[in-house]
Coordinates of C-alpha atoms in Angstrom, one line a residue:
M1 CA 120.2 131.6 69.4
T2 CA 122.6 133.0 66.9
K3 CA 126.4 132.5 67.2
G4 CA 126.6 136.0 68.7
Q5 CA 125.5 134.3 71.9
K6 CA 129.0 132.9 72.1
F7 CA 129.9 136.2 73.6
D8 CA 130.1 136.8 77.3
I9 CA 129.8 136.6 82.0
C10 CA 128.2 137.2 85.5
M11 CA 124.9 138.4 87.3
N12 CA 122.6 136.8 89.7
R13 CA 119.1 136.4 88.2
R14 CA 116.6 138.9 89.8
R15 CA 113.1 137.7 89.2
L16 CA 110.3 139.7 87.8
L17 CA 109.2 142.9 89.5
Q18 CA 105.7 143.0 90.9
A19 CA 103.1 144.1 88.3
G20 CA 102.4 147.2 90.4
A21 CA 106.0 148.3 89.8
V22 CA 105.2 149.2 86.2
M23 CA 103.9 152.6 87.2
G24 CA 106.8 152.9 89.7
A25 CA 109.3 152.3 87.0
A26 CA 107.7 155.0 84.8
G27 CA 107.7 157.3 87.8
L28 CA 111.4 156.7 88.5
F29 CA 112.3 157.9 85.0
P30 CA 110.3 161.0 84.1
P31 CA 111.0 162.7 80.7
V32 CA 114.3 164.5 80.6
A33 CA 114.8 167.9 79.1
F34 CA 116.7 167.2 75.9
A35 CA 116.0 168.7 72.5
D36 CA 113.6 166.7 70.4
G37 CA 114.8 164.6 67.5
Q38 CA 118.4 163.8 68.6
K39 CA 119.3 160.7 66.7
V40 CA 120.7 157.5 68.0
A41 CA 121.7 154.6 65.7
A42 CA 121.5 151.2 67.5
A43 CA 123.3 148.2 65.9
I44 CA 122.0 144.9 67.4
G45 CA 121.7 141.2 67.0
V46 CA 118.5 139.2 66.1
D47 CA 117.4 137.5 69.4
M48 CA 116.1 138.3 72.9
W49 CA 119.5 139.5 74.1
Y50 CA 118.7 142.7 72.3
I51 CA 115.0 143.2 73.2
N52 CA 115.8 146.2 75.3
Y53 CA 116.4 148.5 72.3
I54 CA 113.2 147.3 70.6
V55 CA 111.0 147.6 73.7
A56 CA 112.2 151.2 74.1
E57 CA 111.0 151.9 70.6
E58 CA 107.7 150.0 70.9
K59 CA 106.8 151.7 74.2
G60 CA 107.9 155.2 73.2
F61 CA 110.8 155.5 75.7
W62 CA 113.2 156.8 73.0
K63 CA 110.8 159.5 71.9
K64 CA 109.8 160.3 75.5
N65 CA 113.4 161.2 76.3
G66 CA 113.9 163.3 73.2
L67 CA 115.6 160.8 71.0
E68 CA 114.9 159.4 67.5
V69 CA 116.2 155.9 67.2
S70 CA 117.2 153.8 64.1
I71 CA 117.7 150.1 64.7
A72 CA 119.8 147.9 62.4
H73 CA 120.0 144.2 62.8
F74 CA 123.1 142.1 62.2
D75 CA 123.7 138.3 62.5
N76 CA 125.0 138.7 66.0
G77 CA 126.0 141.4 68.5
A78 CA 129.8 141.1 67.8
V79 CA 129.3 141.8 64.1
A80 CA 127.0 144.6 65.0
L81 CA 129.9 146.4 66.8
D82 CA 131.5 146.9 63.4
A83 CA 128.8 149.5 62.7
I84 CA 130.2 151.5 65.6
V85 CA 133.7 151.0 64.3
T86 CA 132.7 152.5 60.9
G87 CA 130.7 155.3 62.4
N88 CA 127.4 153.9 61.3
G89 CA 126.2 153.1 64.8
D90 CA 126.2 154.8 68.1
I91 CA 125.4 151.9 70.4
G92 CA 125.6 148.1 70.5
S93 CA 126.1 145.4 73.0
A94 CA 128.3 142.3 73.0
T95 CA 131.1 140.9 75.2
N96 CA 134.3 142.5 76.3
M97 CA 136.0 139.9 74.1
S98 CA 134.3 141.3 71.0
M99 CA 135.1 144.8 72.1
M100 CA 138.8 144.1 72.7
Q101 CA 139.2 142.6 69.3
R102 CA 138.1 145.8 67.7
V103 CA 139.7 148.3 70.0
S104 CA 143.0 146.5 69.6
R105 CA 142.8 147.4 65.9
G106 CA 142.2 151.1 66.6
A107 CA 138.4 151.2 67.0
K108 CA 136.9 153.8 69.4
M109 CA 134.2 152.4 71.6
Y110 CA 133.5 152.6 75.3
S111 CA 131.9 150.3 78.0
V112 CA 129.2 152.1 80.0
S113 CA 126.8 149.4 81.4
S114 CA 125.7 145.8 81.4
M115 CA 122.8 145.0 79.1
A116 CA 121.9 141.4 79.5
A117 CA 123.5 138.3 81.0
S118 CA 122.9 134.6 81.2
G119 CA 124.4 131.3 82.4
K120 CA 121.2 129.3 81.8
L121 CA 121.6 129.5 78.0
Y122 CA 124.9 127.6 78.1
S123 CA 125.0 123.8 78.9
I124 CA 127.0 120.7 78.6
I125 CA 125.1 117.8 77.1
S126 CA 126.4 114.2 77.5
G127 CA 125.3 110.6 77.5
K128 CA 123.5 109.6 80.6
E129 CA 126.4 107.4 81.7
L130 CA 128.2 110.7 82.7
T131 CA 126.5 112.0 85.8
K132 CA 128.9 114.6 87.2
P133 CA 131.5 117.1 85.9
Q134 CA 134.4 114.9 87.0
D135 CA 133.1 112.1 84.8
L136 CA 134.4 114.1 81.8
I137 CA 138.0 113.5 82.8
G138 CA 139.7 111.5 80.1
K139 CA 136.7 112.1 77.7
K140 CA 136.3 114.3 74.6
L141 CA 134.2 117.5 74.8
G142 CA 133.0 119.1 71.6
L143 CA 132.8 122.9 71.5
A144 CA 133.9 125.9 69.3
K145 CA 137.5 126.6 70.3
D146 CA 139.3 129.9 70.6
G147 CA 136.3 131.9 71.6
I148 CA 133.8 132.5 74.4
L149 CA 132.9 128.8 74.8
E150 CA 136.5 127.8 75.5
F151 CA 136.8 130.7 77.8
L152 CA 133.7 129.5 79.7
Y153 CA 135.0 125.9 79.7
M154 CA 138.2 127.0 81.5
Q155 CA 136.1 128.5 84.2
F156 CA 133.9 125.4 84.4
A157 CA 137.0 123.1 84.7
N158 CA 138.6 125.3 87.3
N159 CA 135.4 125.5 89.4
N160 CA 135.1 121.7 89.4
G161 CA 138.8 120.9 90.1
I162 CA 139.5 119.6 86.6
G163 CA 142.9 120.2 85.0
L164 CA 142.7 121.9 81.6
D165 CA 144.7 118.9 80.2
Q166 CA 142.4 116.3 81.7
I167 CA 139.6 116.7 79.1
E168 CA 140.3 116.6 75.3
L169 CA 138.6 119.5 73.5
V170 CA 137.4 118.8 70.0
N171 CA 136.7 121.8 67.8
I172 CA 133.2 121.6 66.3
S173 CA 130.6 124.1 65.2
P174 CA 127.2 124.2 66.7
P175 CA 125.4 122.5 63.8
E176 CA 127.9 119.6 64.1
A177 CA 126.9 118.9 67.7
V178 CA 124.1 116.4 67.0
A179 CA 126.2 114.4 64.5
A180 CA 129.4 114.4 66.6
L181 CA 127.6 113.1 69.7
T182 CA 125.6 110.6 67.6
R183 CA 128.7 109.1 66.0
K184 CA 130.5 109.1 69.4
D185 CA 133.2 111.4 68.0
V186 CA 132.8 113.2 71.3
D187 CA 131.4 112.2 74.7
A188 CA 129.8 115.5 75.4
V189 CA 129.2 118.9 73.8
M190 CA 129.1 122.4 75.3
F191 CA 127.1 125.1 73.5
W192 CA 124.5 127.9 73.9
E193 CA 120.8 127.5 73.2
P194 CA 119.1 126.4 71.0
W195 CA 121.8 123.8 70.3
P196 CA 121.7 122.0 73.7
T197 CA 118.0 121.6 73.3
K198 CA 118.4 120.3 69.8
V199 CA 120.9 117.7 71.0
L200 CA 118.5 116.5 73.7
E201 CA 115.7 116.2 71.2
L202 CA 117.7 114.4 68.5
V203 CA 120.3 112.2 70.3
P204 CA 118.9 109.4 72.4
D205 CA 120.0 108.8 75.9
T206 CA 121.4 112.2 76.5
H207 CA 120.9 114.6 79.3
T208 CA 122.1 118.0 80.7
L209 CA 125.2 117.2 82.6
R210 CA 125.8 120.8 83.6
Q211 CA 124.2 124.2 83.1
L212 CA 126.9 126.9 83.5
S213 CA 124.7 128.8 85.9
D214 CA 125.1 125.8 88.3
D215 CA 128.7 127.0 88.7
N216 CA 127.7 130.7 88.8
I217 CA 129.3 131.2 85.4
F218 CA 127.5 133.9 83.4
V219 CA 128.0 135.6 80.1
T220 CA 127.4 139.3 80.0
N221 CA 126.7 141.6 77.1
W222 CA 127.9 145.1 77.9
L223 CA 126.6 148.3 76.4
F224 CA 129.1 150.0 74.2
M225 CA 128.9 153.6 72.9
G226 CA 130.8 155.0 70.0
E227 CA 133.1 158.1 70.1
A228 CA 130.5 160.6 68.7
L229 CA 127.9 159.6 71.2
M230 CA 130.3 159.7 74.1
A231 CA 131.4 163.2 73.1
D232 CA 127.7 164.4 73.3
K233 CA 127.0 164.1 77.0
P234 CA 123.3 165.1 76.9
R235 CA 122.6 162.6 74.1
A236 CA 124.6 159.8 75.9
E237 CA 122.8 160.4 79.2
A238 CA 119.4 160.4 77.4
T239 CA 120.4 157.1 75.8
M240 CA 121.3 155.5 79.1
H241 CA 118.2 156.9 80.7
T242 CA 116.0 155.4 78.0
L243 CA 117.6 151.9 78.1
I244 CA 117.4 151.7 81.9
E245 CA 113.7 152.6 81.8
S246 CA 113.2 150.0 79.1
S247 CA 115.1 147.3 81.2
E248 CA 112.9 148.0 84.2
W249 CA 109.7 147.7 82.1
I250 CA 111.0 144.5 80.5
M251 CA 111.5 142.8 83.9
A252 CA 107.9 143.8 85.0
N253 CA 106.0 142.8 81.8
K254 CA 107.0 139.3 80.8
D255 CA 104.1 138.4 78.5
E256 CA 104.1 141.6 76.5
V257 CA 107.8 141.5 76.1
I258 CA 107.6 138.0 74.7
E259 CA 104.9 139.1 72.3
I260 CA 107.0 142.0 71.1
G261 CA 110.1 139.8 70.8
A262 CA 108.4 137.2 68.8
R263 CA 106.8 139.7 66.4
R264 CA 109.8 142.0 65.9
L265 CA 112.5 139.3 65.9
K266 CA 110.3 137.0 63.7
T267 CA 110.7 134.0 66.0
D268 CA 108.3 131.5 67.6
P269 CA 106.7 132.8 70.8
A270 CA 107.9 129.7 72.7
N271 CA 111.5 130.5 71.7
A272 CA 111.1 134.1 72.7
R273 CA 109.7 133.0 76.1
F274 CA 112.5 130.4 76.5
Q275 CA 115.2 133.0 76.0
Y276 CA 113.5 135.7 78.1
E277 CA 113.2 133.3 81.1
K278 CA 116.9 132.6 80.9
L279 CA 118.2 136.2 80.6
E280 CA 118.8 138.9 83.1
Y281 CA 118.1 142.4 81.8
K282 CA 119.3 144.6 84.7
M283 CA 121.5 147.5 83.7
E284 CA 124.3 148.4 86.0
F285 CA 128.0 149.2 85.9
P286 CA 129.7 148.2 89.2
K287 CA 133.5 148.5 89.0
E288 CA 134.4 145.2 90.7
R289 CA 132.2 143.1 88.4
Y290 CA 133.3 144.9 85.3
E291 CA 137.0 144.6 86.2
K292 CA 136.6 140.9 86.9
D293 CA 135.0 140.3 83.5
F294 CA 137.4 142.5 81.6
K295 CA 140.5 140.9 83.2
A296 CA 139.4 137.4 82.7
Q297 CA 138.6 137.9 79.0
A298 CA 141.8 139.9 78.5
D299 CA 143.9 137.1 80.0
F300 CA 142.2 134.5 77.8
N301 CA 142.8 136.5 74.6
L302 CA 146.5 136.8 75.5
S303 CA 147.0 133.2 76.6
K304 CA 145.5 131.9 73.4
G305 CA 147.4 134.4 71.3
L306 CA 144.2 135.8 69.9
L307 CA 145.5 139.3 70.6
K308 CA 149.1 140.5 71.1
T309 CA 147.9 143.4 73.3
V310 CA 144.6 144.3 74.9
P311 CA 143.4 147.8 75.7
A312 CA 143.8 149.2 79.1
L313 CA 140.6 149.1 81.1
A314 CA 140.9 152.8 82.0
D315 CA 140.8 153.6 78.2
V316 CA 137.5 151.8 77.5
A317 CA 135.5 151.9 80.8
R318 CA 133.5 155.1 81.1
P319 CA 131.4 155.1 84.3
E320 CA 130.5 158.8 84.1
I321 CA 127.4 158.3 82.0
M322 CA 125.9 155.8 84.5
Q323 CA 127.1 158.0 87.4
A324 CA 125.2 160.9 86.0
V325 CA 122.0 159.0 85.3
A326 CA 121.7 156.4 88.1
P327 CA 124.7 156.7 90.4
E328 CA 123.5 153.8 92.6
R329 CA 124.1 151.5 89.6
A330 CA 127.8 152.5 89.3
A331 CA 129.2 151.4 92.5
G332 CA 133.0 151.5 93.2
W333 CA 134.2 153.9 90.6

């Protein structure tokens, strides 16, 4: 996984739909009456967090709903948001943390739905002598500080009754994880896949001390729309309609999604499968969940001095698109 997977929280994994639901999914979302050829520019990362956009193209959902899509890949989803900032993209997905950093500098982009979430791609790997979270007290934990990993660590510590000053955090990059643990510079590392798996493979006598999903900690990538798309309600609704249809198809067609992901993202099928099985692709925009995620990441940004101010939730959350397309997915607004 690229470093873009540093970014984001929450969602309970719903398992695959029955195979027979494929036709049902298609029936739920008939073609909508929009003019042909309306363009949508998607700016996305390079892994399975972003397969929704690609499947919609491969299976013809964009065209079915009167849209012509262009897809541009960036190193990660956070960087991809800069295409929206410059007006070269209409949609992208990353964390609220990534969005806040750009909106605080004057960018115009709006949250409209969840896109993908995972807690299973984030793990703490340690020597086997550590067997429970509390064994980390007084030890050194390696992670990339001042970003999503430190934000997740704070939740992990709180959930396990560990004071934030009881574990020493050591700032290391993902590629340094193997060497740092091998040299005993740290007692454990906390990263997103594929780094935990690499550590387990290359550092003897290590194991997974904790997977963040064990503590119900999830990272969520949210769907963001740029100003021009938000101003064009029919095109925005057709975009939402398309991506919901794609997400339903993804959850019902595991093997084909993995084939598409491996081919289009130029990755090994085993890696595409690994990521797919640890991601939740359900699109929804419930107010309570979004507010919780937004506030937690806003508080982190402020407490770490990463931002002097954060945007008001009311200025960036736009539930009306989901309310128009699938109101049952926009509870509480």
